[in-house]
Short mmCIF file of C-alpha atoms and ligand atoms in Angstrom, two decimals:
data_model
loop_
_atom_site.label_atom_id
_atom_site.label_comp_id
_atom_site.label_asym_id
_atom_site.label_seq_id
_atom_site.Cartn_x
_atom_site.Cartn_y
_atom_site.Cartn_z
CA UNK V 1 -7.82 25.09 -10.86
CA UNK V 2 -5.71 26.39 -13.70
CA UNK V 3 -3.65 29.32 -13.67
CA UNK V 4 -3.11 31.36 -16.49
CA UNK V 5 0.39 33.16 -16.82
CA UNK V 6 -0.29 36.90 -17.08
CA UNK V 7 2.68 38.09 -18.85
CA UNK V 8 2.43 40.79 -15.86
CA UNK V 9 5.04 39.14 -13.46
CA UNK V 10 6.92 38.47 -16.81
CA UNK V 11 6.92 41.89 -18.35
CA UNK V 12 7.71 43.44 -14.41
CA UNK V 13 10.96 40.99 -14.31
CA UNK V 14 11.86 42.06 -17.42
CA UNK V 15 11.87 45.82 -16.92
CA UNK V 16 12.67 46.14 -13.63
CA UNK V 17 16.22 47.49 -12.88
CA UNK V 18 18.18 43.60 -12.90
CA UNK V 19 21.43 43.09 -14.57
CA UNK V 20 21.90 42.00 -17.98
CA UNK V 21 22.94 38.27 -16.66
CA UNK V 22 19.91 38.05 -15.19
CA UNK V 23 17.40 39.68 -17.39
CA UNK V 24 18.56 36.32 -20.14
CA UNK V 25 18.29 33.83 -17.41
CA UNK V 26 14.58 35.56 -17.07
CA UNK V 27 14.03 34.97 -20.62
CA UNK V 28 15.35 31.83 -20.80
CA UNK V 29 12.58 30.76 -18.30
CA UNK V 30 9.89 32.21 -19.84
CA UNK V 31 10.67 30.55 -22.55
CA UNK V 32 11.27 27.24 -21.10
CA UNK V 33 14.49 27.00 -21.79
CA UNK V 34 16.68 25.05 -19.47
CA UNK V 35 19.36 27.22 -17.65
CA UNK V 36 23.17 26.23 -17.38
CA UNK V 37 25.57 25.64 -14.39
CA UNK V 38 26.88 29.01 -14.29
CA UNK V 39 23.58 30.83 -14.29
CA UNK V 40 22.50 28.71 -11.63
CA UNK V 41 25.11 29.91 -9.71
CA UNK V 42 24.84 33.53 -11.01
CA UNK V 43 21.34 33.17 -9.42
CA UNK V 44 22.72 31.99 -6.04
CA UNK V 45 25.17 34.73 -5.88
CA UNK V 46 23.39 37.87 -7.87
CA UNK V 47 19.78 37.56 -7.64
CA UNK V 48 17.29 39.55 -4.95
CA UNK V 49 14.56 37.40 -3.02
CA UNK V 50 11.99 38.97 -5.30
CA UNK V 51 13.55 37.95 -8.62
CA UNK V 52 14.01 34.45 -7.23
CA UNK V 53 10.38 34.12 -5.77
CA UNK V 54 8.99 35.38 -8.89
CA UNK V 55 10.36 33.37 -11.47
CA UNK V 56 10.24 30.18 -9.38
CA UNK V 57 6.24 31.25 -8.69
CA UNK V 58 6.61 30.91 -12.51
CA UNK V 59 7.97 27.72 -13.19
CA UNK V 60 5.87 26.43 -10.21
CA UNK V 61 2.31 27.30 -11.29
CA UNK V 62 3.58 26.51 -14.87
CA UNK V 63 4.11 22.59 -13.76
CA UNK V 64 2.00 22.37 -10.93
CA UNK V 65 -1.06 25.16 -11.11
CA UNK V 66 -2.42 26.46 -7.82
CA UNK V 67 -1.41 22.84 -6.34
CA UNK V 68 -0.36 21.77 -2.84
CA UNK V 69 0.28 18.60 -2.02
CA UNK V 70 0.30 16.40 0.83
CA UNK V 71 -0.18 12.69 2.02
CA UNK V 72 -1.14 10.69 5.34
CA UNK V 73 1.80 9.11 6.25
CA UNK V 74 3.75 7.70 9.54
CA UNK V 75 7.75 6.96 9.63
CA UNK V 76 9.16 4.11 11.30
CA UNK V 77 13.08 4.10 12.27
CA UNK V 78 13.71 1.15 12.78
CA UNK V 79 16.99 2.07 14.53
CA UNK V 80 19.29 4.87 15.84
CA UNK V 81 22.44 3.08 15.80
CA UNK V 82 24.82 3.60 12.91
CA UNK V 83 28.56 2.16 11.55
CA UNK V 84 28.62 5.41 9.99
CA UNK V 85 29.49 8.80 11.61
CA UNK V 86 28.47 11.50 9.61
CA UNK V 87 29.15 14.82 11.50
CA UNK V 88 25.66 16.44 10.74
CA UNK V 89 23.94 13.69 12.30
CA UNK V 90 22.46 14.53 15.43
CA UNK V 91 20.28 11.31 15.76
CA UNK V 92 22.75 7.98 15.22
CA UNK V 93 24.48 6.59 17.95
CA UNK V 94 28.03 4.41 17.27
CA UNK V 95 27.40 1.14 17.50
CA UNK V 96 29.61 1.00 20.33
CA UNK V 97 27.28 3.55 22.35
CA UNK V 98 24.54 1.33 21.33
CA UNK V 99 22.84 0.72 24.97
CA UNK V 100 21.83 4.55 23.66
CA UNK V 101 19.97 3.71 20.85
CA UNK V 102 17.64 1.29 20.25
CA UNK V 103 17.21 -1.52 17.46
CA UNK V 104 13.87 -2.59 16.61
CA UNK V 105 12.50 -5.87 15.81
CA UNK V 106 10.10 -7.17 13.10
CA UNK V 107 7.83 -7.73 15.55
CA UNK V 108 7.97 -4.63 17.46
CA UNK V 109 8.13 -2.67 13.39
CA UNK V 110 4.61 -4.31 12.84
CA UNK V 111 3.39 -3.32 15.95
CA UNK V 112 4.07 0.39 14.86
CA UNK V 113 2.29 -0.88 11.77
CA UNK V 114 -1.07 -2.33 13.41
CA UNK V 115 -1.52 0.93 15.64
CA UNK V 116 -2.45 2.83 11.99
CA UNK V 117 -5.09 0.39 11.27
CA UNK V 118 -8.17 2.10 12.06
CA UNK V 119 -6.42 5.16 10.10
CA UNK V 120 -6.75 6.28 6.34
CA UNK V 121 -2.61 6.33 5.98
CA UNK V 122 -1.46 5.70 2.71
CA UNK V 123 2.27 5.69 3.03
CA UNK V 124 5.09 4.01 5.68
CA UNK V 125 8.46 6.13 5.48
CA UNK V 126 11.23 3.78 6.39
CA UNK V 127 14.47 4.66 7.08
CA UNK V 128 17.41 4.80 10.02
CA UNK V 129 20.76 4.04 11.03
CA UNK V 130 22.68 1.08 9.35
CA UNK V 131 23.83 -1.97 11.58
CA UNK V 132 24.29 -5.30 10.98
CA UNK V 133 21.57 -7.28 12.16
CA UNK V 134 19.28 -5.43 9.73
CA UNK V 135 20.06 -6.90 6.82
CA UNK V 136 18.30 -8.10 3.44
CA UNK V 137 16.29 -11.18 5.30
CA UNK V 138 15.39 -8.81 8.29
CA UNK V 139 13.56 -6.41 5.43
CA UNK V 140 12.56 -8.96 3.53
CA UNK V 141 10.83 -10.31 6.11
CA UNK V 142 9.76 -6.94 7.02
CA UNK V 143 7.72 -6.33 4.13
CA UNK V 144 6.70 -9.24 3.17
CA UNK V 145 4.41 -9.10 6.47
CA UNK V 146 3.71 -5.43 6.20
CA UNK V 147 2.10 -6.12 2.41
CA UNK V 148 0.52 -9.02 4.33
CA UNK V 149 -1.27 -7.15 6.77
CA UNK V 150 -2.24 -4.34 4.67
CA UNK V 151 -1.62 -4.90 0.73
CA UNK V 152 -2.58 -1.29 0.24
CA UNK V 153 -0.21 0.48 2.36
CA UNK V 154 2.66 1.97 0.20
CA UNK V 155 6.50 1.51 1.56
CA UNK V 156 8.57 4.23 1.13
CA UNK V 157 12.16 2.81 2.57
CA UNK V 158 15.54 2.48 2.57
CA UNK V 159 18.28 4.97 1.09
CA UNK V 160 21.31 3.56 -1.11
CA UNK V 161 23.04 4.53 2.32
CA UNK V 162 21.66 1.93 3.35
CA UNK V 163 21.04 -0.76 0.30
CA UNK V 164 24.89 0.13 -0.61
CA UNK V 165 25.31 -1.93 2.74
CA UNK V 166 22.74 -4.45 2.96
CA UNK V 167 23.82 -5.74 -0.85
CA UNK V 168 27.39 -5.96 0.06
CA UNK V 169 26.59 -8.28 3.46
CA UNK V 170 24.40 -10.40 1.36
CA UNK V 171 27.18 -10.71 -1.80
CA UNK V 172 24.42 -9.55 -4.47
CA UNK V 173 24.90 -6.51 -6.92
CA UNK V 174 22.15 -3.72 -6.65
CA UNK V 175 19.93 -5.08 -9.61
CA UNK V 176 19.43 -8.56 -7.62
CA UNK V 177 19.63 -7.04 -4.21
CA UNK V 178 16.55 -4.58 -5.78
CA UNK V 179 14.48 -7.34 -7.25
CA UNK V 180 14.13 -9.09 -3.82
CA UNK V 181 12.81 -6.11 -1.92
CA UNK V 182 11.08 -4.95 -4.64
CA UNK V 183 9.23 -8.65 -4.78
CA UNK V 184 8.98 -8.21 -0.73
CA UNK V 185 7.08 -5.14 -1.43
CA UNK V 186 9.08 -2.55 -1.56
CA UNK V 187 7.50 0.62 -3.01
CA UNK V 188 10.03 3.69 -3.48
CA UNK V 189 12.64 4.92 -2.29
CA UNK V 190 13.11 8.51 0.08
CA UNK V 191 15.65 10.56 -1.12
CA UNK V 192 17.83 10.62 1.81
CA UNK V 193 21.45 9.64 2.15
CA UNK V 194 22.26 12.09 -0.56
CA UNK V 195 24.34 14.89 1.41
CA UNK V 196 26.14 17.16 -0.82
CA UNK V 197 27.63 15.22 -4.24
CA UNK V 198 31.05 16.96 -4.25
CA UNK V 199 33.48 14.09 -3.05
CA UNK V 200 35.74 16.31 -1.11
CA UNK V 201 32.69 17.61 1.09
CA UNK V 202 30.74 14.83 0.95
CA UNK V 203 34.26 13.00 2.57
CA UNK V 204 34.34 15.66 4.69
CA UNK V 205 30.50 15.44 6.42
CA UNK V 206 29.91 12.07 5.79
CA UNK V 207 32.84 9.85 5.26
CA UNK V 208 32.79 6.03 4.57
CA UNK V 209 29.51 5.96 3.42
CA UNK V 210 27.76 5.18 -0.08
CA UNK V 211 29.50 7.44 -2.55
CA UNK V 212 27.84 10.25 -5.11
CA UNK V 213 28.70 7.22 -7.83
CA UNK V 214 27.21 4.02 -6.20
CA UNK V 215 24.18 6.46 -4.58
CA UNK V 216 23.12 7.55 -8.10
CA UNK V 217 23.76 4.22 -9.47
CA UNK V 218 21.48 2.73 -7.12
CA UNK V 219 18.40 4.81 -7.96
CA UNK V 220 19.32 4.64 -11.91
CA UNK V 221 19.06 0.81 -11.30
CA UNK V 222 15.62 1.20 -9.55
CA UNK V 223 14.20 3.74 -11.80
CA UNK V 224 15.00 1.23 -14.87
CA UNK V 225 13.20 -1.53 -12.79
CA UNK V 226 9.84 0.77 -13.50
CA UNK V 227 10.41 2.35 -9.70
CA UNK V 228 10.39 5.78 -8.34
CA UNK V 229 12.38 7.96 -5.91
CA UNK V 230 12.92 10.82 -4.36
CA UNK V 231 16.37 13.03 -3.75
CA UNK V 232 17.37 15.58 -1.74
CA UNK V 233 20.06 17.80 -0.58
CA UNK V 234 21.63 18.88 2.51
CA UNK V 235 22.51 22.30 2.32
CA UNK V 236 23.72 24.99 4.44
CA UNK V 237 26.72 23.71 6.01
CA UNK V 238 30.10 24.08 4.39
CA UNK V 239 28.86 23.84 1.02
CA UNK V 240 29.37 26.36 -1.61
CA UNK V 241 26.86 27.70 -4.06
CA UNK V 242 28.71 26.07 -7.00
CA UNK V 243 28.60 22.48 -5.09
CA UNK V 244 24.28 22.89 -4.84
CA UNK V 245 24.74 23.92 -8.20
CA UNK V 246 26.76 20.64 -8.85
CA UNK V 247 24.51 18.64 -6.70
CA UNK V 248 21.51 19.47 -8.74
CA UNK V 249 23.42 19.25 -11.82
CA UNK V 250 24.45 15.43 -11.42
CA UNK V 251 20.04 15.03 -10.51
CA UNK V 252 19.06 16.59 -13.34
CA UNK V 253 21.07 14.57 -15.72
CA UNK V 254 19.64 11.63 -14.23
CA UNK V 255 16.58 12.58 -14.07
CA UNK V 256 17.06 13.36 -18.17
CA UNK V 257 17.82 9.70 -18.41
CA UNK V 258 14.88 8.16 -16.38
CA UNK V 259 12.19 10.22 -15.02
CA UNK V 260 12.29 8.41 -12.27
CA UNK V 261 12.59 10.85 -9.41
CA UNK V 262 8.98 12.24 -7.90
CA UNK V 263 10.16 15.12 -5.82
CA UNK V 264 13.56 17.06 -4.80
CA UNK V 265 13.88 17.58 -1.46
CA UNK V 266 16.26 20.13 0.15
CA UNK V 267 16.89 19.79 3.58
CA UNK V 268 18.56 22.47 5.55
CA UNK V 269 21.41 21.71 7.79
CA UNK V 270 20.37 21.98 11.69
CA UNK V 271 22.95 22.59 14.06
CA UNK V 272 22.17 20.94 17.52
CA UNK V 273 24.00 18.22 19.39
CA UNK V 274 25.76 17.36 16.71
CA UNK V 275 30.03 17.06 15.47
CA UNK V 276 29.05 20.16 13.30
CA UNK V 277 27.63 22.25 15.76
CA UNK V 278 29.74 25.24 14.89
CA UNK V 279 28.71 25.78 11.94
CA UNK V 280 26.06 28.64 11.94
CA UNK V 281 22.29 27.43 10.29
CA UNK V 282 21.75 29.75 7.41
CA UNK V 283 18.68 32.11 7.93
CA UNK V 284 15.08 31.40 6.39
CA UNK V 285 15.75 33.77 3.77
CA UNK V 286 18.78 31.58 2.58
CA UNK V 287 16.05 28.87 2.38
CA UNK V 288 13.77 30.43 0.37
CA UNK V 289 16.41 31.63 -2.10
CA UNK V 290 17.65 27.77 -2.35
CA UNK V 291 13.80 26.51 -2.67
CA UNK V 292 13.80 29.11 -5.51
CA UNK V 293 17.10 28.29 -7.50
CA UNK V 294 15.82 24.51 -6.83
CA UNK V 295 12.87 24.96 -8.49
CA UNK V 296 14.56 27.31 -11.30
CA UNK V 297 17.18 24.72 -11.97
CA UNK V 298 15.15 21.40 -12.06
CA UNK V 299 13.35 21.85 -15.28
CA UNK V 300 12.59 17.93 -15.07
CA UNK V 301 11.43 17.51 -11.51
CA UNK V 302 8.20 18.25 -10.93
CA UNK V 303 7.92 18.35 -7.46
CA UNK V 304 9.37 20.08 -5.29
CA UNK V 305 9.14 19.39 -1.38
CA UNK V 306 9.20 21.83 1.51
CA UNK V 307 9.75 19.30 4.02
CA UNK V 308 7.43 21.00 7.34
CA UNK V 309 9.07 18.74 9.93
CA UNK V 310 12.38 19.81 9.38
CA UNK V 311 12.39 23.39 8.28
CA UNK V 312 9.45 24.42 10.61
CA UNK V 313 5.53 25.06 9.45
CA UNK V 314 6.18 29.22 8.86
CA UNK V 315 8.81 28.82 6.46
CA UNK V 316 7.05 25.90 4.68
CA UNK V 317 3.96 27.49 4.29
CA UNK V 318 6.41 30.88 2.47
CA UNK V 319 7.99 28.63 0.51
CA UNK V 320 4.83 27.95 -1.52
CA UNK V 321 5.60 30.88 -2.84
CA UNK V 322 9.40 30.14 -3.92
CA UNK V 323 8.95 27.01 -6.02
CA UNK V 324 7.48 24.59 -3.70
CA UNK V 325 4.66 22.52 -4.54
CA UNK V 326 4.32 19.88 -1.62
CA UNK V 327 4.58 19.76 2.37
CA UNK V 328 4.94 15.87 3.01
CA UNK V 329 2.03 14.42 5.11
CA UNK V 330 0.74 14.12 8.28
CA UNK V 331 3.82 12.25 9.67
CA UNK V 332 2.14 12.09 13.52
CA UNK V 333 4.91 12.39 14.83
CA UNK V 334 6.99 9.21 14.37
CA UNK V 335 10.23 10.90 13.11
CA UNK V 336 12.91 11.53 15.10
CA UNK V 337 16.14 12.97 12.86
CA UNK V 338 15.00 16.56 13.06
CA UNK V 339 13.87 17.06 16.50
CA UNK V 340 17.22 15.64 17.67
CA UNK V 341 19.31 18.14 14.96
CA UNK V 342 16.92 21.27 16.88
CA UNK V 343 14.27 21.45 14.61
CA UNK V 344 11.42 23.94 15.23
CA UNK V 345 8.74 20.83 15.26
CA UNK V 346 9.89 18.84 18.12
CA UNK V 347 6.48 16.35 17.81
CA UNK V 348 5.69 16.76 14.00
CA UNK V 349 2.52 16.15 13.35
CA UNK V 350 -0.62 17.67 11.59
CA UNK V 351 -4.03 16.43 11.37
CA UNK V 352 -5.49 16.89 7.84
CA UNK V 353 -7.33 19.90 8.45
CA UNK V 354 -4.08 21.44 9.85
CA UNK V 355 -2.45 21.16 6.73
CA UNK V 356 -5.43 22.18 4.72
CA UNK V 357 -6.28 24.82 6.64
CA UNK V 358 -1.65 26.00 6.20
CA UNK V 359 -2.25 25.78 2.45
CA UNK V 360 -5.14 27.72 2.58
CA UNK V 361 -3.96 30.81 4.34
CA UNK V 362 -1.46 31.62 1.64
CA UNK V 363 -4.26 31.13 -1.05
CA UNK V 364 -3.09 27.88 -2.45
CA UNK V 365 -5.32 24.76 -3.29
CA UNK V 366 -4.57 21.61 -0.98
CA UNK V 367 -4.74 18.16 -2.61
CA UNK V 368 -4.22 14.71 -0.92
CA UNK V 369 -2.21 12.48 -3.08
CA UNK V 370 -0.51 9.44 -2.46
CA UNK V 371 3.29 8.52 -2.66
CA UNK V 372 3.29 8.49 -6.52
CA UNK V 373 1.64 11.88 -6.29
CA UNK V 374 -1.84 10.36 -8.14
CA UNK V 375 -4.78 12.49 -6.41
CA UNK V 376 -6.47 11.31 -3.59
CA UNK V 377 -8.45 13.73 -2.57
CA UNK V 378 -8.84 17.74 -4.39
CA UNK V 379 -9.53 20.19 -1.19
CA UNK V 380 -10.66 23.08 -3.92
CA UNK V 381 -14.31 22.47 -3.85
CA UNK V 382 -14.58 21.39 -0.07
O1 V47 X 401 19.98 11.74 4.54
C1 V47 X 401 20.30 14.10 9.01
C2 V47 X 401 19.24 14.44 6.74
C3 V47 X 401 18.12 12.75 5.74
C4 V47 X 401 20.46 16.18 9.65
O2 V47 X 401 12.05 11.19 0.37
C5 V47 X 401 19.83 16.13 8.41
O3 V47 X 401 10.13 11.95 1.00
C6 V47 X 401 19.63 18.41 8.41
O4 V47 X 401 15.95 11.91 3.46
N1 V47 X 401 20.28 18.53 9.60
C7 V47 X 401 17.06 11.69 5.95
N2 V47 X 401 19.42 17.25 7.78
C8 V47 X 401 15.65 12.25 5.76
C9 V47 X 401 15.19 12.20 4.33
C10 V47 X 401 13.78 12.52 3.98
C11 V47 X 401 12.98 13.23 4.85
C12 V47 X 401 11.67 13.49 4.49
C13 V47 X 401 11.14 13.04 3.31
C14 V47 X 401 11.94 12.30 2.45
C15 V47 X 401 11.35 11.77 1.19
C16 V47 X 401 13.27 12.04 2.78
O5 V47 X 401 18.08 13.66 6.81
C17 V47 X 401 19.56 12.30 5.72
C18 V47 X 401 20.26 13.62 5.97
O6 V47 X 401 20.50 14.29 4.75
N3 V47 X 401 19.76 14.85 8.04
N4 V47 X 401 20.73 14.91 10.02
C19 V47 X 401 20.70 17.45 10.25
N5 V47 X 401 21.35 17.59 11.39
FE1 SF4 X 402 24.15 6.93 9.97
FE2 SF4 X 402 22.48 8.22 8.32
FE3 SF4 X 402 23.27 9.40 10.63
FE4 SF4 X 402 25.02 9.07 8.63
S1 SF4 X 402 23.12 10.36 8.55
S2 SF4 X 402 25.38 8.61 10.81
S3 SF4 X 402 24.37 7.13 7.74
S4 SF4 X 402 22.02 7.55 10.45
#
């Protein structure tokens, strides 16, 4: 379906009542013109819910129509147990708790993987804790036998939290470490692991871990190889608006440089069981302002994801009217970081119809598309 841009929503921005500052950032979108760091943050700080939703509604049916979309997917964690300690994390276990945990085995992964068999998935989301014995042979391995079993099944795995470590154990610099699991099978990459960019923040929530530098390095590498990615952002913690700002600033230049990201992915702080449970969740309305400046700001992404399982299925389905364009899949509930952190969903999953029949509701058009966003299946007509 295409969507033509009545200069009504335009014209109504433009004459309502809104400051100067923001009246030019208006035009500037309208005009497709890409906005700088300090309007960003002008946006954060200055602009009302309805000037946000209606110029990311802008820039969202401008790139992606009427569109929602969605995939059939299943995660696999292969473990809870973690070197790392990041305070937010309400799901790893030290590896010296790790009779808490548990560690799975190649066998036991490809059991997960056989269950799907009989199912139309389309994607595996892999991703987890970091510990030793998981290393580049034990993914290798991995999926090798996954593409084995089913050649068509697309892996989604592994942050540079975790390739930053894997590479180092095995002595081999990203490009060569990259090569092998791309060879194994390896599809793209999530976009976790990102946090916030800022260094001092970023030391402050989650210490030791791959830096902003070697975690943008790592997908500049992959997107070079001919890959894609995702990227996210954890917000709503002890962030400022200028740090998002930041954050998004250091994607888009990359992005400039590659293409190579699908889909950014904010994900909003949750608060339970964790080192950081003091620190108040912001409220939905927060998260529809940050979908909105997200969308706003990243001129060059073209997706962006409201990710159900984490910020709850009410406030996904309003975002698609804030700048969001996709809702993740299915996920049957084989994901365990966000029920742990006090999530709304605490067994995400959602048949297709579910998610069709979401999308629906708030008079968008539901298409199935795989990882690489290439349509599988357009809901409009059926
Ligand atoms: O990097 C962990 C986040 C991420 C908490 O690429 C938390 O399609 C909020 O990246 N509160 C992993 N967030 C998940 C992830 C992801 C999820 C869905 C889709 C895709 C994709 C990627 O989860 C971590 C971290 O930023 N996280 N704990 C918490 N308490
Ligand atoms: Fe480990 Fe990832 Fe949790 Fe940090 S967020 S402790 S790296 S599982």
């Amino acid at each position: 379906m295409n969507i033509t841009h009545s200069s009504h929503s335009s014209t109504t921005l433009l004459n309502s009542g809104v400051s100067g500052n923001l009246k030019a950032i208006a035009q500037k979108v309208y005009a497709g013109e890409r906005i700088t760091f300090e309007e960003g943050v002008t946006l954060y700080k200055e602009a009302s819910l309805g000037f946000l939703g209606t110029l990311a509604n802008f820039v969202r049916e401008k790139k992606n129509n009427n569109y929602v979309y969605f995939n059939h997917n299943f995660h696999i964690e292969p473990t809870n147990i973690c070197v790392y300690a990041c305070s937010f994390c309400s799901y790893s276990r030290l590896i010296k708790h790790r009779e808490q945990g548990w560690e799975l085995t190649v066998e036991q992964i490809m059991a997960i993987i056989k269950k799907y068999d009989e199912q139309a998935v389309t994607e595996v989301h892999i991703t987890g804790g970091v510990v030793p014995k998981q290393d580049l042979n034990f993914y290798t391995e991995l999926f090798s036998q996954i593409k084995k079993h089913r050649p068509d099944l697309h892996i989604k795995a592994l942050t540079p939290v975790e390739l930053h470590y894997i590479f180092k154990k095995s002595k081999l610099s990203y490009a060569e470490g990259l090569k092998v699991l791309k060879e194994a099978g390896l599809g793209s990459m999530p976009g976790g692991g990102a946090e916030i960019f800022d260094k001092d923040i970023r030391d402050k929530i989650a210490g030791g871990k791959c830096s902003t530098e070697e975690w943008l390095s790592i997908h500049e590498i992959w997107h070079g190889m001919g890959c894609h990615s995702n990227a996210t952002m954890l917000y709503g913690h002890i962030e400022t608006f200028e740090h998002r700002i930041d954050h998004m600033e250091r994607l888009r230049q990359l992005q400039d440089k590659t293409k190579g990201f699908n889909a950014f992915i904010p994900l909003k702080f949750r608060n339970k069981e964790n080192e950081m449970a003091h620190v108040p969740e912001v409220s939905v309305i927060e998260d529809l302002r940050n979908y909105a400046v997200a969308r706003i700001y990243l001129d060059n992404f073209q997706h962006i994801k409201a990710y159900w399982a984490m910020i709850g299925r009410n406030t996904a389905q309003l975002s698609l009217n804030f700048g969001t364009d996709d809702l993740d899949g299915t996920i049957d509930d084989t994901t365990k970081i966000y029920s742990m952190a006090g999530a709304e969903e605490q067994s995400p999953k959602l048949s297709t119809q579910e998610l069709v029949d979401l999308i629906r509701a708030v008079g968008r058009t539901p298409v199935e598309r795989d990882t690489l966003y290439n349509i599988i299946k357009d809901h409009s007509t059926i």
